GROMACS .gro file of C-alpha atoms in nm:
model
  409
    1MET     CA    1   8.560  11.013   9.578
    2THR     CA    2   8.775  10.725   9.754
    3THR     CA    3   8.849  10.568   9.972
    4ALA     CA    4   9.197  10.674   9.917
    5THR     CA    5   9.082  10.992   9.960
    6VAL     CA    6   8.809  11.008  10.226
    7ARG     CA    7   8.864  11.265  10.516
    8VAL     CA    8   8.633  11.221  10.818
    9PRO     CA    9   8.501  11.526  10.920
   10GLU     CA   10   8.578  11.642  11.260
   11GLY     CA   11   8.262  11.567  11.341
   12LEU     CA   12   8.203  11.236  11.283
   13HIS     CA   13   8.369  11.080  11.522
   14ALA     CA   14   8.192  10.887  11.793
   15ARG     CA   15   8.312  11.030  12.096
   16VAL     CA   16   7.991  10.845  12.348
   17PRO     CA   17   7.903  10.480  12.313
   18ALA     CA   18   7.537  10.522  12.139
   19GLU     CA   19   7.354  10.465  12.486
   20GLN     CA   20   7.483  10.744  12.571
   21ARG     CA   21   7.399  11.017  12.365
   22GLY     CA   22   6.958  11.039  12.486
   23PRO     CA   23   6.775  10.891  12.739
   24GLY     CA   24   6.608  10.579  12.705
   25LEU     CA   25   6.849  10.482  12.403
   26ASP     CA   26   7.016  10.162  12.404
   27ARG     CA   27   7.338  10.019  12.210
   28ASP     CA   28   7.163   9.956  11.931
   29ALA     CA   29   7.039  10.193  11.869
   30VAL     CA   30   7.332  10.280  11.629
   31ARG     CA   31   7.316  10.416  11.238
   32MET     CA   32   7.349  10.081  10.862
   33LEU     CA   33   7.443  10.136  10.573
   34VAL     CA   34   7.356   9.834  10.361
   35SER     CA   35   7.562   9.775  10.073
   36ARG     CA   36   7.415   9.557   9.797
   37GLY     CA   37   7.687   9.581   9.524
   38THR     CA   38   7.697   9.955   9.428
   39GLU     CA   39   7.383   9.956   9.558
   40VAL     CA   40   7.377  10.136   9.927
   41SER     CA   41   7.044  10.161  10.100
   42HIS     CA   42   7.026  10.387  10.459
   43HIS     CA   43   6.883  10.194  10.817
   44ALA     CA   44   6.847  10.143  11.121
   45PHE     CA   45   7.068   9.844  11.317
   46VAL     CA   46   6.759   9.721  11.453
   47GLU     CA   47   6.644   9.632  11.149
   48LEU     CA   48   6.913   9.399  11.077
   49PRO     CA   49   6.655   9.061  11.136
   50GLY     CA   50   6.431   9.234  10.813
   51LEU     CA   51   6.763   9.228  10.610
   52LEU     CA   52   6.907   8.886  10.680
   53LYS     CA   53   6.654   8.570  10.643
   54ALA     CA   54   6.635   8.212  10.803
   55GLY     CA   55   6.924   7.990  10.724
   56ASP     CA   56   7.179   8.253  10.715
   57LEU     CA   57   7.472   8.206  10.956
   58LEU     CA   58   7.630   8.533  11.178
   59VAL     CA   59   7.980   8.475  11.242
   60VAL     CA   60   8.048   8.624  11.574
   61ASN     CA   61   8.413   8.699  11.833
   62THR     CA   62   8.384   8.578  12.139
   63SER     CA   63   8.733   8.698  12.322
   64PRO     CA   64   8.650   8.931  12.606
   65THR     CA   65   8.772   9.320  12.619
   66LEU     CA   66   9.121   9.335  12.868
   67ALA     CA   67   9.190   9.637  13.098
   68ALA     CA   68   9.508   9.653  12.947
   69ALA     CA   69   9.638  10.040  12.982
   70VAL     CA   70   9.818  10.047  13.160
   71ASP     CA   71   9.992  10.352  13.391
   72GLY     CA   72  10.410  10.356  13.424
   73ALA     CA   73  10.722  10.529  13.429
   74ILE     CA   74  11.052  10.540  13.304
   75GLY     CA   75  11.291  10.701  13.524
   76HIS     CA   76  11.074  11.025  13.684
   77ALA     CA   77  10.855  11.015  13.314
   78ARG     CA   78  10.541  10.891  13.281
   79VAL     CA   79  10.493  10.646  13.008
   80VAL     CA   80  10.120  10.469  12.957
   81VAL     CA   81  10.158  10.083  12.847
   82HIS     CA   82   9.895   9.964  12.620
   83PHE     CA   83   9.952   9.537  12.645
   84SER     CA   84   9.833   9.409  12.315
   85THR     CA   85   9.942   8.991  12.350
   86ARG     CA   86  10.084   8.753  12.524
   87GLY     CA   87  10.302   8.467  12.384
   88ASP     CA   88  10.324   8.188  12.434
   89ASP     CA   89  10.657   8.234  12.648
   90GLY     CA   90  10.503   8.414  12.932
   91ARG     CA   91  10.606   8.779  12.749
   92TRP     CA   92  10.346   9.051  12.679
   93ALA     CA   93  10.356   9.258  12.338
   94VAL     CA   94  10.336   9.583  12.447
   95GLU     CA   95  10.373   9.905  12.300
   96LEU     CA   96  10.495  10.279  12.515
   97ARG     CA   97  10.319  10.598  12.509
   98ASP     CA   98  10.285  10.908  12.583
   99PRO     CA   99  10.026  11.077  12.873
  100ASP     CA  100   9.906  11.356  12.663
  101GLY     CA  101   9.741  11.579  12.935
  102ARG     CA  102   9.432  11.487  12.803
  103GLY     CA  103   9.330  11.146  12.932
  104THR     CA  104   9.461  10.980  12.600
  105THR     CA  105   9.710  10.804  12.472
  106ARG     CA  106   9.981  10.999  12.190
  107ALA     CA  107  10.217  10.817  11.996
  108ARG     CA  108  10.623  10.854  12.160
  109GLU     CA  109  10.821  11.118  12.114
  110SER     CA  110  11.189  10.988  11.891
  111GLY     CA  111  11.323  11.293  11.906
  112ARG     CA  112  11.302  11.339  12.391
  113GLY     CA  113  11.593  11.057  12.352
  114ARG     CA  114  11.376  10.729  12.498
  115SER     CA  115  11.342  10.604  12.135
  116ALA     CA  116  11.597  10.372  11.922
  117PRO     CA  117  11.763  10.390  11.575
  118CYS     CA  118  11.455  10.135  11.353
  119GLN     CA  119  11.747   9.846  11.178
  120GLY     CA  120  11.829   9.848  10.884
  121GLY     CA  121  11.562  10.082  10.849
  122GLY     CA  122  11.688  10.448  10.944
  123GLY     CA  123  11.372  10.596  11.090
  124ARG     CA  124  11.289  10.548  11.553
  125ARG     CA  125  11.151  10.225  11.679
  126ALA     CA  126  10.880  10.395  11.920
  127GLY     CA  127  10.951  10.172  12.241
  128GLY     CA  128  11.354  10.041  12.381
  129PRO     CA  129  11.564  10.071  12.372
  130ALA     CA  130  11.617   9.621  12.446
  131GLY     CA  131  11.653   9.628  12.813
  132THR     CA  132  11.449   9.946  12.922
  133GLU     CA  133  11.261   9.867  13.258
  134VAL     CA  134  10.948   9.992  13.288
  135ARG     CA  135  10.779  10.032  13.692
  136LEU     CA  136  10.431   9.897  13.692
  137PRO     CA  137  10.196   9.980  14.004
  138GLY     CA  138  10.196   9.722  14.233
  139GLY     CA  139  10.632   9.627  14.255
  140VAL     CA  140  10.647   9.507  13.917
  141ARG     CA  141  10.853   9.672  13.682
  142LEU     CA  142  10.837   9.509  13.308
  143VAL     CA  143  11.152   9.462  13.106
  144LEU     CA  144  11.186   9.526  12.720
  145GLU     CA  145  11.359   9.277  12.511
  146GLU     CA  146  11.286   9.282  12.169
  147PRO     CA  147  11.128   9.422  11.867
  148LEU     CA  148  10.781   9.176  11.821
  149SER     CA  149  10.851   9.262  11.377
  150GLU     CA  150  11.106   9.372  11.231
  151ARG     CA  151  10.853   9.610  11.020
  152GLY     CA  152  10.875   9.871  11.296
  153GLY     CA  153  10.933   9.913  11.693
  154ARG     CA  154  10.615  10.016  11.771
  155LEU     CA  155  10.580   9.720  11.971
  156TRP     CA  156  10.813   9.453  12.174
  157TRP     CA  157  10.869   9.195  12.390
  158ALA     CA  158  10.828   9.247  12.770
  159ARG     CA  159  10.871   9.032  13.033
  160ALA     CA  160  10.792   9.158  13.360
  161ALA     CA  161  10.960   9.146  13.637
  162SER     CA  162  10.854   9.157  14.070
  163ASP     CA  163  11.067   9.582  14.100
  164PRO     CA  164  11.328   9.511  14.412
  165LEU     CA  165  11.332   9.857  14.469
  166ALA     CA  166  10.951   9.957  14.534
  167GLU     CA  167  10.766   9.919  14.856
  168PRO     CA  168  10.529   9.707  14.976
  169GLY     CA  169  10.272   9.868  14.860
  170ALA     CA  170  10.409  10.116  14.715
  171PRO     CA  171  10.283  10.307  14.354
  172ALA     CA  172  10.481  10.300  14.016
  173PRO     CA  173  10.659  10.719  13.973
  174GLY     CA  174  10.439  10.867  13.838
  175THR     CA  175  10.128  10.763  13.901
  176LEU     CA  176   9.862  10.922  14.095
  177THR     CA  177   9.812  10.932  14.490
  178GLY     CA  178   9.647  11.106  14.745
  179PRO     CA  179   9.267  11.125  14.843
  180GLY     CA  180   9.012  10.937  14.652
  181ALA     CA  181   9.304  10.796  14.422
  182PRO     CA  182   9.275  10.372  14.384
  183ALA     CA  183   9.510  10.185  14.685
  184PRO     CA  184   9.817  10.036  14.510
  185VAL     CA  185   9.848   9.664  14.574
  186THR     CA  186  10.130   9.490  14.579
  187LEU     CA  187  10.098   9.132  14.382
  188THR     CA  188  10.425   8.994  14.344
  189ARG     CA  189  10.786   8.984  14.616
  190PRO     CA  190  11.138   8.929  14.599
  191GLY     CA  191  11.198   8.602  14.577
  192ALA     CA  192  10.836   8.535  14.376
  193PRO     CA  193  10.762   8.375  14.113
  194ALA     CA  194  10.697   8.669  13.783
  195PRO     CA  195  10.410   8.898  13.854
  196ASP     CA  196  10.082   8.780  13.733
  197VAL     CA  197  10.003   9.032  13.391
  198LEU     CA  198   9.694   9.014  13.430
  199ALA     CA  199   9.631   9.062  13.758
  200VAL     CA  200   9.812   9.383  13.694
  201LEU     CA  201   9.475   9.473  13.415
  202ARG     CA  202   9.217   9.420  13.690
  203GLU     CA  203   9.390   9.613  13.995
  204HIS     CA  204   9.562   9.807  13.753
  205GLY     CA  205   9.475   9.864  13.372
  206ARG     CA  206   9.169  10.069  13.243
  207PRO     CA  207   9.013  10.011  12.903
  208ILE     CA  208   9.229  10.206  12.617
  209ARG     CA  209   9.060  10.461  12.455
  210TYR     CA  210   9.187  10.705  12.195
  211SER     CA  211   9.173  11.123  12.232
  212TYR     CA  212   8.880  11.138  11.946
  213THR     CA  213   8.679  10.972  12.265
  214GLU     CA  214   8.505  11.200  12.508
  215ARG     CA  215   8.597  11.079  12.830
  216ASP     CA  216   8.714  10.706  12.973
  217GLN     CA  217   8.432  10.472  13.044
  218PRO     CA  218   8.395  10.164  13.206
  219LEU     CA  219   8.517   9.831  13.060
  220SER     CA  220   8.147   9.704  13.089
  221VAL     CA  221   8.130   9.873  12.781
  222TYR     CA  222   8.405   9.774  12.589
  223GLN     CA  223   8.249   9.410  12.662
  224THR     CA  224   7.957   9.290  12.328
  225VAL     CA  225   7.704   9.047  12.404
  226PHE     CA  226   7.876   8.755  12.212
  227ALA     CA  227   8.226   8.743  12.491
  228LEU     CA  228   8.269   8.528  12.693
  229PRO     CA  229   8.538   8.454  12.989
  230SER     CA  230   8.845   8.291  12.787
  231ASP     CA  231   8.973   7.941  13.068
  232ASP     CA  232   9.334   8.112  13.020
  233GLY     CA  233   9.209   8.488  13.082
  234ALA     CA  234   9.332   8.561  12.740
  235GLY     CA  235   9.126   8.836  12.592
  236SER     CA  236   9.113   9.180  12.329
  237ALA     CA  237   9.356   9.433  12.423
  238GLU     CA  238   9.077   9.697  12.196
  239MET     CA  239   8.694   9.565  12.138
  240PRO     CA  240   8.537   9.387  11.901
  241SER     CA  241   8.340   9.626  11.799
  242ALA     CA  242   8.149   9.506  11.576
  243GLY     CA  243   7.963   9.346  11.786
  244ARG     CA  244   7.935   9.587  11.974
  245PRO     CA  245   7.552   9.778  11.802
  246PHE     CA  246   7.402   9.340  11.943
  247THR     CA  247   7.152   9.311  12.179
  248ALA     CA  248   7.073   9.024  12.376
  249ARG     CA  249   6.668   9.125  12.238
  250LEU     CA  250   6.801   9.171  11.884
  251VAL     CA  251   7.022   8.827  11.937
  252ALA     CA  252   6.649   8.678  12.055
  253GLU     CA  253   6.510   8.874  11.739
  254LEU     CA  254   6.758   8.763  11.487
  255VAL     CA  255   6.702   8.362  11.570
  256SER     CA  256   6.371   8.352  11.610
  257ARG     CA  257   6.387   8.509  11.249
  258GLY     CA  258   6.604   8.147  11.176
  259VAL     CA  259   6.907   8.311  11.202
  260ARG     CA  260   7.222   8.142  11.308
  261PHE     CA  261   7.559   8.222  11.505
  262ALA     CA  262   7.875   8.021  11.537
  263PRO     CA  263   8.121   8.171  11.774
  264VAL     CA  264   8.502   8.247  11.739
  265THR     CA  265   8.742   8.368  11.928
  266LEU     CA  266   9.053   8.579  11.767
  267HIS     CA  267   9.202   8.773  12.099
  268THR     CA  268   9.297   9.178  11.935
  269GLY     CA  269   9.606   9.253  11.968
  270VAL     CA  270   9.684   9.668  11.996
  271ALA     CA  271   9.602   9.863  11.692
  272SER     CA  272   9.891  10.158  11.589
  273ALA     CA  273   9.595  10.444  11.560
  274GLU     CA  274   9.815  10.671  11.410
  275VAL     CA  275  10.056  10.436  11.178
  276HIS     CA  276   9.815  10.157  11.001
  277GLU     CA  277  10.020   9.838  11.014
  278PRO     CA  278   9.902   9.569  10.883
  279PRO     CA  279   9.770   9.322  11.251
  280TYR     CA  280  10.032   9.176  11.327
  281PRO     CA  281  10.017   8.752  11.464
  282GLU     CA  282   9.700   8.704  11.649
  283ARG     CA  283   9.565   8.391  11.914
  284PHE     CA  284   9.274   8.221  11.792
  285ALA     CA  285   8.990   7.996  11.770
  286VAL     CA  286   8.791   7.788  11.553
  287PRO     CA  287   8.544   7.512  11.763
  288GLU     CA  288   8.454   7.249  11.508
  289ALA     CA  289   8.101   7.293  11.594
  290SER     CA  290   8.191   7.657  11.444
  291ALA     CA  291   8.352   7.502  11.133
  292ARG     CA  292   8.055   7.236  11.123
  293LEU     CA  293   7.771   7.542  11.145
  294ILE     CA  294   7.967   7.770  10.821
  295ASN     CA  295   8.031   7.417  10.546
  296ALA     CA  296   7.613   7.390  10.670
  297THR     CA  297   7.555   7.661  10.575
  298ARG     CA  298   7.733   7.703  10.234
  299ALA     CA  299   7.643   7.461  10.148
  300GLY     CA  300   7.289   7.442  10.178
  301ASP     CA  301   7.143   7.821  10.113
  302GLY     CA  302   7.223   8.049  10.317
  303ARG     CA  303   7.518   8.364  10.394
  304VAL     CA  304   7.780   8.346  10.555
  305VAL     CA  305   7.817   8.706  10.690
  306ALA     CA  306   8.053   8.779  10.957
  307VAL     CA  307   8.055   9.039  11.217
  308GLY     CA  308   8.395   9.242  11.254
  309THR     CA  309   8.675   9.210  11.014
  310THR     CA  310   8.832   8.995  11.380
  311ALA     CA  311   8.616   8.707  11.296
  312VAL     CA  312   8.643   8.669  10.886
  313ARG     CA  313   9.062   8.700  11.007
  314ALA     CA  314   9.025   8.358  11.236
  315VAL     CA  315   8.734   8.177  11.007
  316GLU     CA  316   8.964   8.245  10.635
  317SER     CA  317   9.279   8.099  10.908
  318ALA     CA  318   9.074   7.753  10.921
  319THR     CA  319   8.972   7.784  10.614
  320GLY     CA  320   9.143   7.487  10.391
  321SER     CA  321   9.225   7.591   9.944
  322ASP     CA  322   8.905   7.300   9.985
  323GLY     CA  323   8.688   7.591  10.102
  324VAL     CA  324   8.609   7.379  10.424
  325VAL     CA  325   8.666   7.503  10.690
  326ARG     CA  326   8.766   7.249  11.011
  327ALA     CA  327   8.851   7.332  11.300
  328ARG     CA  328   9.177   7.513  11.436
  329ALA     CA  329   9.314   7.699  11.704
  330GLY     CA  330   9.667   7.846  11.728
  331TRP     CA  331   9.781   8.199  11.534
  332THR     CA  332   9.737   8.396  11.295
  333ASP     CA  333   9.955   8.588  11.087
  334LEU     CA  334   9.683   8.558  10.784
  335VAL     CA  335   9.640   8.928  10.652
  336VAL     CA  336   9.302   8.903  10.390
  337THR     CA  337   9.410   9.159  10.064
  338PRO     CA  338   9.209   9.077   9.738
  339GLU     CA  339   9.517   8.942   9.580
  340ARG     CA  340   9.434   8.636   9.844
  341GLY     CA  341   9.040   8.709   9.820
  342VAL     CA  342   8.819   8.562  10.123
  343ARG     CA  343   8.720   8.183  10.086
  344VAL     CA  344   8.460   8.125  10.272
  345VAL     CA  345   8.254   8.486  10.417
  346ASP     CA  346   7.994   8.618  10.185
  347GLY     CA  347   7.909   8.931  10.390
  348LEU     CA  348   8.010   9.163  10.633
  349LEU     CA  349   7.915   9.344  10.891
  350THR     CA  350   8.226   9.607  11.022
  351GLY     CA  351   8.200   9.959  11.187
  352LEU     CA  352   8.348  10.255  10.949
  353HIS     CA  353   8.737  10.263  10.883
  354GLU     CA  354   9.004  10.531  10.863
  355PRO     CA  355   9.046  10.527  10.468
  356GLU     CA  356   9.448  10.425  10.531
  357ALA     CA  357   9.349  10.148  10.786
  358SER     CA  358   9.426   9.784  10.667
  359HIS     CA  359   9.080   9.689  10.697
  360LEU     CA  360   8.970   9.828  10.392
  361LEU     CA  361   9.141   9.579  10.245
  362MET     CA  362   8.977   9.307  10.369
  363LEU     CA  363   8.629   9.487  10.244
  364GLU     CA  364   8.755   9.495   9.905
  365ALA     CA  365   8.848   9.183   9.899
  366ILE     CA  366   8.509   9.056   9.992
  367ALA     CA  367   8.279   9.373   9.775
  368GLY     CA  368   8.494   9.482   9.564
  369ARG     CA  369   8.687   9.807   9.569
  370ALA     CA  370   8.436   9.963   9.354
  371VAL     CA  371   8.107   9.853   9.670
  372ILE     CA  372   8.351  10.032   9.877
  373ASP     CA  373   8.450  10.331   9.755
  374ARG     CA  374   8.063  10.385   9.727
  375ALA     CA  375   7.939  10.270  10.063
  376TYR     CA  376   8.238  10.561  10.185
  377GLU     CA  377   8.123  10.841   9.960
  378GLU     CA  378   7.765  10.771  10.084
  379ALA     CA  379   7.877  10.711  10.447
  380VAL     CA  380   8.039  11.067  10.390
  381GLY     CA  381   7.775  11.220  10.283
  382GLY     CA  382   7.487  11.056  10.531
  383ARG     CA  383   7.718  11.210  10.848
  384TYR     CA  384   7.742  10.852  10.944
  385LEU     CA  385   7.984  10.841  11.286
  386TRP     CA  386   8.312  10.644  11.321
  387HIS     CA  387   8.530  10.410  11.523
  388GLU     CA  388   8.412  10.151  11.755
  389PHE     CA  389   8.087  10.337  11.907
  390GLY     CA  390   7.989  10.448  11.563
  391ASP     CA  391   7.743  10.398  11.299
  392VAL     CA  392   7.819  10.037  11.100
  393HIS     CA  393   7.771   9.882  10.771
  394LEU     CA  394   7.688   9.534  10.650
  395VAL     CA  395   7.810   9.453  10.347
  396LEU     CA  396   7.573   9.191  10.160
  397PRO     CA  397   7.654   9.019   9.813
  398PRO     CA  398   7.443   9.096   9.528
  399GLU     CA  399   7.466   8.771   9.326
  400ALA     CA  400   7.352   8.444   9.455
  401PRO     CA  401   7.569   8.342   9.786
  402HIS     CA  402   7.904   8.112   9.745
  403ALA     CA  403   7.980   8.298   9.411
  404GLU     CA  404   8.346   8.260   9.385
  405HIS     CA  405   8.608   8.552   9.577
  406CYS     CA  406   8.944   8.431   9.634
  407CYS     CA  407   9.142   8.309   9.378
  408SER     CA  408   9.388   7.959   9.358
  409ASN     CA  409   9.530   7.966   9.643
   0.00000   0.00000   0.00000
């Protein structure tokens, strides 16, 4: 079996968080598959402190999760807007999706007359065309302007504006009204500045979720113990889920055993649930103190273990060809592949990914294809659970730390 041929059985989708699967359970009540080379062992996640050693460093993503799904309407047709990434010019990259009647969404159908031809590709764009207006709650409209990338039309840059047709306090067409429905809030009025999209998310948003989950959950379920509010209110469209099983109690135990933590930030965009595209550019920051910790760990006997693929992307984006990590903040378009390799990361704690997911290329860059194939065979056979509420996979090096992972660039 290889990761390319893995098919996740229906019963292995984690539908609810671990703490909701039985009385007395906490977030850390998940299983952990551990790979050291092609050797695989099975553990409870709470055994993590015994698998690390004093001097090891966990790199964690502190990005908070946003309530990034908002109901809207195009004309009289209902649509769900997934807000992905805020641009430097105030626009947002968004994905438009169709409600599926079960509280989740599906990719928009190109045959319903609402998608524009894909430039230079022959397919059809899931968003667009340019100029499409989406009415949102609170008297806000969203105007699509251009695709985020020519590699596909799933995500579009859009600008928020006041809706001149909205009555004060009126909901968007197609949204729920009546007893028990949330009271609409007017965020802008004619002549007012551009609406604050983050205020729209706070008032009307909910966490993005997909059809394999059982029900809506409060935003707190999607926050990790490492999440910190950002000065500008930015955050992740989807939870940096590798950090979810950690509890304050487990973090304290790790620290007491000499394991250190290096915080970084990468605000994740909206994943491609159906087509598994490589990640688009995302905002990140590696602070000076974390850069020093990573460099000091590599100079000593410890291992640098990233908690999640987002932490890998952030750290590797701040690492020079000399292998030195330097403080950096901005946008990264880095895609870690086996050809590029990794320069800093010795190990990775991550969830279990769909076989088509680009994240598996990153795992292959860190551990090699044979290691990942062996691990996923064990995960399916051992009935591990997939997705953001599922079990985790710890990849550790079989050799001495800081073995050469990367190519010359």
